[in-house]
Tab-separated table of C-alpha atoms in Angstrom:
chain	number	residue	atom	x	y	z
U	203	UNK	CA	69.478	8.491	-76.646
U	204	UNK	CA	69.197	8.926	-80.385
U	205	UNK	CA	66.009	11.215	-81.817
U	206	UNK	CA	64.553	7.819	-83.600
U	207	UNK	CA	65.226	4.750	-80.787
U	208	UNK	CA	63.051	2.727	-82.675
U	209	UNK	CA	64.723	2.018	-86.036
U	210	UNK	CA	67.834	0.895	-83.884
U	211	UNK	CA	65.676	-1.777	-81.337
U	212	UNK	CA	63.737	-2.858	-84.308
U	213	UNK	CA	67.278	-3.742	-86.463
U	214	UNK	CA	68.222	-5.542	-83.129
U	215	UNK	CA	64.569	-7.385	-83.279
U	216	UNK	CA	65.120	-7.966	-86.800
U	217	UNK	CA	68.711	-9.018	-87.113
U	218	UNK	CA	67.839	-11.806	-83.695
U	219	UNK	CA	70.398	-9.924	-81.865
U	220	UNK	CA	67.469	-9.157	-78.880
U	221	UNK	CA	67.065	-13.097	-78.429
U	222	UNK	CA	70.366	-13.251	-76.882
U	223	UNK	CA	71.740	-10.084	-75.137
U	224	UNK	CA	68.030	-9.271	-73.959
U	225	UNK	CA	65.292	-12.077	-74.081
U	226	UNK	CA	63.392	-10.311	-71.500
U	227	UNK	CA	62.690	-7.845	-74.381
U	228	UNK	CA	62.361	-10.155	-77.116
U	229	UNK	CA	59.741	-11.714	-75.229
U	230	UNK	CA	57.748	-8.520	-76.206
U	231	UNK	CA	58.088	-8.636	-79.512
U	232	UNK	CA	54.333	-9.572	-80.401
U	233	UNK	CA	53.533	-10.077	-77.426
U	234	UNK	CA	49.285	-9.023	-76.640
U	235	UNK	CA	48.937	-7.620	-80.459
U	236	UNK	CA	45.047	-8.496	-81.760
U	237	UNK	CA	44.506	-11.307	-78.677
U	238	UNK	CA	42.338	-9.893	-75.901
U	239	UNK	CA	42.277	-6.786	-77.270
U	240	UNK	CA	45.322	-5.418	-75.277
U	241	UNK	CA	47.894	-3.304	-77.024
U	242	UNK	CA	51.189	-5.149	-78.428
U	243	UNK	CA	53.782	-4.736	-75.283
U	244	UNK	CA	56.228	-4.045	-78.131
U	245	UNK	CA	54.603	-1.197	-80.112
U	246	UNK	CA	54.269	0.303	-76.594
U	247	UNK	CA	57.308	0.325	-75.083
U	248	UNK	CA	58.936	1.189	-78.278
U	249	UNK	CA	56.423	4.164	-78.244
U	250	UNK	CA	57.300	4.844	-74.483
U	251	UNK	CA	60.996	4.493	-75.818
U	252	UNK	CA	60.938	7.583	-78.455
U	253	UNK	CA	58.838	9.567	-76.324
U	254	UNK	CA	61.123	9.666	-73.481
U	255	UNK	CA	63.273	12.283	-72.193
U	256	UNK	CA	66.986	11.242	-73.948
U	257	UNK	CA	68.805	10.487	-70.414
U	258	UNK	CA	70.240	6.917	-70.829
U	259	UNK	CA	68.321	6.136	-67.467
U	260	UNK	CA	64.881	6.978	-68.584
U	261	UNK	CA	65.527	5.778	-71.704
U	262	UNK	CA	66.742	2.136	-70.582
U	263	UNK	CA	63.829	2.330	-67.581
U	264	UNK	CA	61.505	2.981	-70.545
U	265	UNK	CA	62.917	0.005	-72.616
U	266	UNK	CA	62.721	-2.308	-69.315
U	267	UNK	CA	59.423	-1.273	-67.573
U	268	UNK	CA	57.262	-3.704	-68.544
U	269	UNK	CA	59.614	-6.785	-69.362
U	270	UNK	CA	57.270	-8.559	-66.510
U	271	UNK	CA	53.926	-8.098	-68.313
U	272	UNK	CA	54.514	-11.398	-70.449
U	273	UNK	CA	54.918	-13.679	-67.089
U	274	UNK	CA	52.333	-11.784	-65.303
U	275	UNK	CA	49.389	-11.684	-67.739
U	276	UNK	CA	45.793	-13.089	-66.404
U	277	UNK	CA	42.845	-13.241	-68.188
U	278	UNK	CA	39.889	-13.010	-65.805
U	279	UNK	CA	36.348	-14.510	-66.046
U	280	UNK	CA	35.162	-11.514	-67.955
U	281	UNK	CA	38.046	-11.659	-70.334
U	282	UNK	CA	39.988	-8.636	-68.798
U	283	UNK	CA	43.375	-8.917	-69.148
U	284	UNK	CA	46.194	-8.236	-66.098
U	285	UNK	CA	49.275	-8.037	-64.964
U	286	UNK	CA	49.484	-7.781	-61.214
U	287	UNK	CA	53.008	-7.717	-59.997
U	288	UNK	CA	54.711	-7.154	-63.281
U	289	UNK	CA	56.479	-3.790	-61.935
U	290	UNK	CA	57.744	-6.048	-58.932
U	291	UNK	CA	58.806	-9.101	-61.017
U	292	UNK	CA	60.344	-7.370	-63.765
U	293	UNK	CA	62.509	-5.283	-61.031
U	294	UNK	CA	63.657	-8.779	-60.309
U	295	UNK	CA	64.549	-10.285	-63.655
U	296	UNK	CA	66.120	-6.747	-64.332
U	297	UNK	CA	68.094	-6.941	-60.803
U	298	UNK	CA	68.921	-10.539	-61.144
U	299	UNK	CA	69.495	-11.334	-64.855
U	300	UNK	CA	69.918	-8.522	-66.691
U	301	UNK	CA	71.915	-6.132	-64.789
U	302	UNK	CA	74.904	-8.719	-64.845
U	303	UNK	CA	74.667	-9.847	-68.408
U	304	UNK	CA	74.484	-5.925	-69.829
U	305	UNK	CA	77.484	-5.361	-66.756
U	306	UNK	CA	75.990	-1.972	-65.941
U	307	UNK	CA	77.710	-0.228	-63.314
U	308	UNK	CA	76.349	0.392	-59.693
U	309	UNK	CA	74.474	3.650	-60.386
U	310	UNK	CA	73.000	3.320	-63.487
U	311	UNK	CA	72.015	-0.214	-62.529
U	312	UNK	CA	69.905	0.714	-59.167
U	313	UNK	CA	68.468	3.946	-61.629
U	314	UNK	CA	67.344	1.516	-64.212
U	315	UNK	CA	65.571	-1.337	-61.574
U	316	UNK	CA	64.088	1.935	-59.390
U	317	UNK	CA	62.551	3.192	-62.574
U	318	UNK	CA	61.330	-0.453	-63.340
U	319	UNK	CA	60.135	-0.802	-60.008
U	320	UNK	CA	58.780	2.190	-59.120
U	321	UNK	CA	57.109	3.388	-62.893
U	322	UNK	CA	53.658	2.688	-62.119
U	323	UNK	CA	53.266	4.678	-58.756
U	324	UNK	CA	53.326	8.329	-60.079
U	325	UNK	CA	50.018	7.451	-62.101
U	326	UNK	CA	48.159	6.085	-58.938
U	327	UNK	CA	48.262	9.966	-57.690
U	328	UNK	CA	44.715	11.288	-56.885
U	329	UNK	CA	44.128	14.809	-55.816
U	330	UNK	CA	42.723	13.432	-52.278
U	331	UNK	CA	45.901	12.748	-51.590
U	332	UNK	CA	47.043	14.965	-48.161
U	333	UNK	CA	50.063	16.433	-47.788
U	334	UNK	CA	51.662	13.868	-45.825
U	335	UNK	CA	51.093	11.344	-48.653
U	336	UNK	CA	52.534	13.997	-51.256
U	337	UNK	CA	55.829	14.561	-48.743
U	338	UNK	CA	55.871	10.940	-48.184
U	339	UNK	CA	55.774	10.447	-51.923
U	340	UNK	CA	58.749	12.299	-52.847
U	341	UNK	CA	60.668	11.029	-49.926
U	342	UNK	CA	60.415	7.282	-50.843
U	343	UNK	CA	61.144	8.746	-54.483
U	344	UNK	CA	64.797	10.307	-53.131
U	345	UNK	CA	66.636	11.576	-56.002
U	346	UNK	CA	64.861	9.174	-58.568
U	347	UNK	CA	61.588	11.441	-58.438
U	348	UNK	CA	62.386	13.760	-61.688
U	349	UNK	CA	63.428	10.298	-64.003
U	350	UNK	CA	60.565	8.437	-62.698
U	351	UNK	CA	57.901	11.902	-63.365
U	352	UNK	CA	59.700	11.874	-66.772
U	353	UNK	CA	59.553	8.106	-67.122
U	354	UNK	CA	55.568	7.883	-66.440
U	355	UNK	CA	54.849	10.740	-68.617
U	356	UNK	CA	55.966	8.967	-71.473
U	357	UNK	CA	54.457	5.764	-70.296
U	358	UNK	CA	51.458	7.701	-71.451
U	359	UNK	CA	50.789	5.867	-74.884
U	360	UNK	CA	46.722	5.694	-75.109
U	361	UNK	CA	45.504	7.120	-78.646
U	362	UNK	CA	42.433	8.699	-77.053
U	363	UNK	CA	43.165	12.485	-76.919
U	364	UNK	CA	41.041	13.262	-73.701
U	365	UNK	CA	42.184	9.754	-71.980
U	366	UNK	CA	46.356	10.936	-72.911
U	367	UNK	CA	45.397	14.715	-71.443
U	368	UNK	CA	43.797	13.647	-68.132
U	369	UNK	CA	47.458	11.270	-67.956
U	370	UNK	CA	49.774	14.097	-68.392
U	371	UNK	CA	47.362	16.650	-66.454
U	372	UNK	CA	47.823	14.238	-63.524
U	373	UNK	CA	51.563	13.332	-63.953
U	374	UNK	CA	52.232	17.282	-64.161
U	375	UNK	CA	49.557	18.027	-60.893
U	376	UNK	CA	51.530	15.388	-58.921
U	377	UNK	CA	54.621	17.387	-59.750
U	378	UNK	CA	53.828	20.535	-58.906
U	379	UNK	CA	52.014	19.397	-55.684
U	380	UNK	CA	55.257	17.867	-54.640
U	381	UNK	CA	56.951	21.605	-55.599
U	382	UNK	CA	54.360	23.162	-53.254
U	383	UNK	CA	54.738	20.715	-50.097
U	384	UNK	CA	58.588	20.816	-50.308
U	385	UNK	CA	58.375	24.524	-49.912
């Protein structure tokens, strides 16, 4: 939860202590940089790292949310690169591998895999939503809904100004359409 989590994950990167206490994130490293045009999965969850609330569970959700992206990338016939079901696999490596290797307890464990699971749904929110999807939203959301709002705000990493705005303007009308259904 330090101001400047990226000088201590790079020294892990550097020193080879990610290969064995998390290969799901050294797997990262590099990964996407210059090849199909698609952002380095490092540089951007290292980005999504430091610009995440400091609350050990957003931070570790922000480390782990996209450890599926290197098993899940497809490039399509027009060269457009994917990664369908990396939310859902990475839940399961976290769930399956991680969780027992790092020996996190019970409630910081289902945070962290919620967060992974869950950090891409926030930023599917359209304004046609009706109230019933808002309430039923939140709802499936529980007590995870603040991390997770705080979680895909900082999963907002694009460098175009207008593109990052129209992110956080939707991440922040979500929230305070849930605030108005819930009263």
């Amino acid at each position: 939860v330090s101001k400047n989590p990226a000088e201590g994950l790079d020294a892990c990167a550097i020193t080879g202590l990610l290969d064995p206490w998390m290969p799901e994130v050294a797997a990262m490293i590099g990964f996407g940089d210059g090849e199909w045009r698609h952002k380095d999965v490092w540089k951007h969850t290292k980005q999504v790292v430091r610009q995440s609330v400091p609350r050990i569970e957003v931070r570790w959700g922000a480390l782990l949310h996209d450890i599926g992206k290197p098993r899940t990338r497809k490039i399509d016939g027009r060269g457009r690169v994917t990664f369908h079901g990396h939310a859902e696999l990475g839940a399961r490596m976290f769930r399956k591998k991680m969780w027992p290797r790092l020996a996190f307890d019970d409630a910081l464990g289902d945070r962290i895999h919620f967060l992974i699971l869950h950090h891409l749904r926030p930023s599917q929110y359209d304004e046609d939503w009706t109230e019933a999807a808002v309430r039923r939203f939140y709802k499936q959301m529980g007590d995870g809904l603040k991390d997770l709002l705080d979680l895909s705000r900082a999963d907002i990493t694009t460098k175009r100004p207008e593109k990052r705005k129209r992110g956080v303007r939707n991440i922040h009308s979500l929230k305070e359409r849930i605030e108005r259904v819930r009263s």
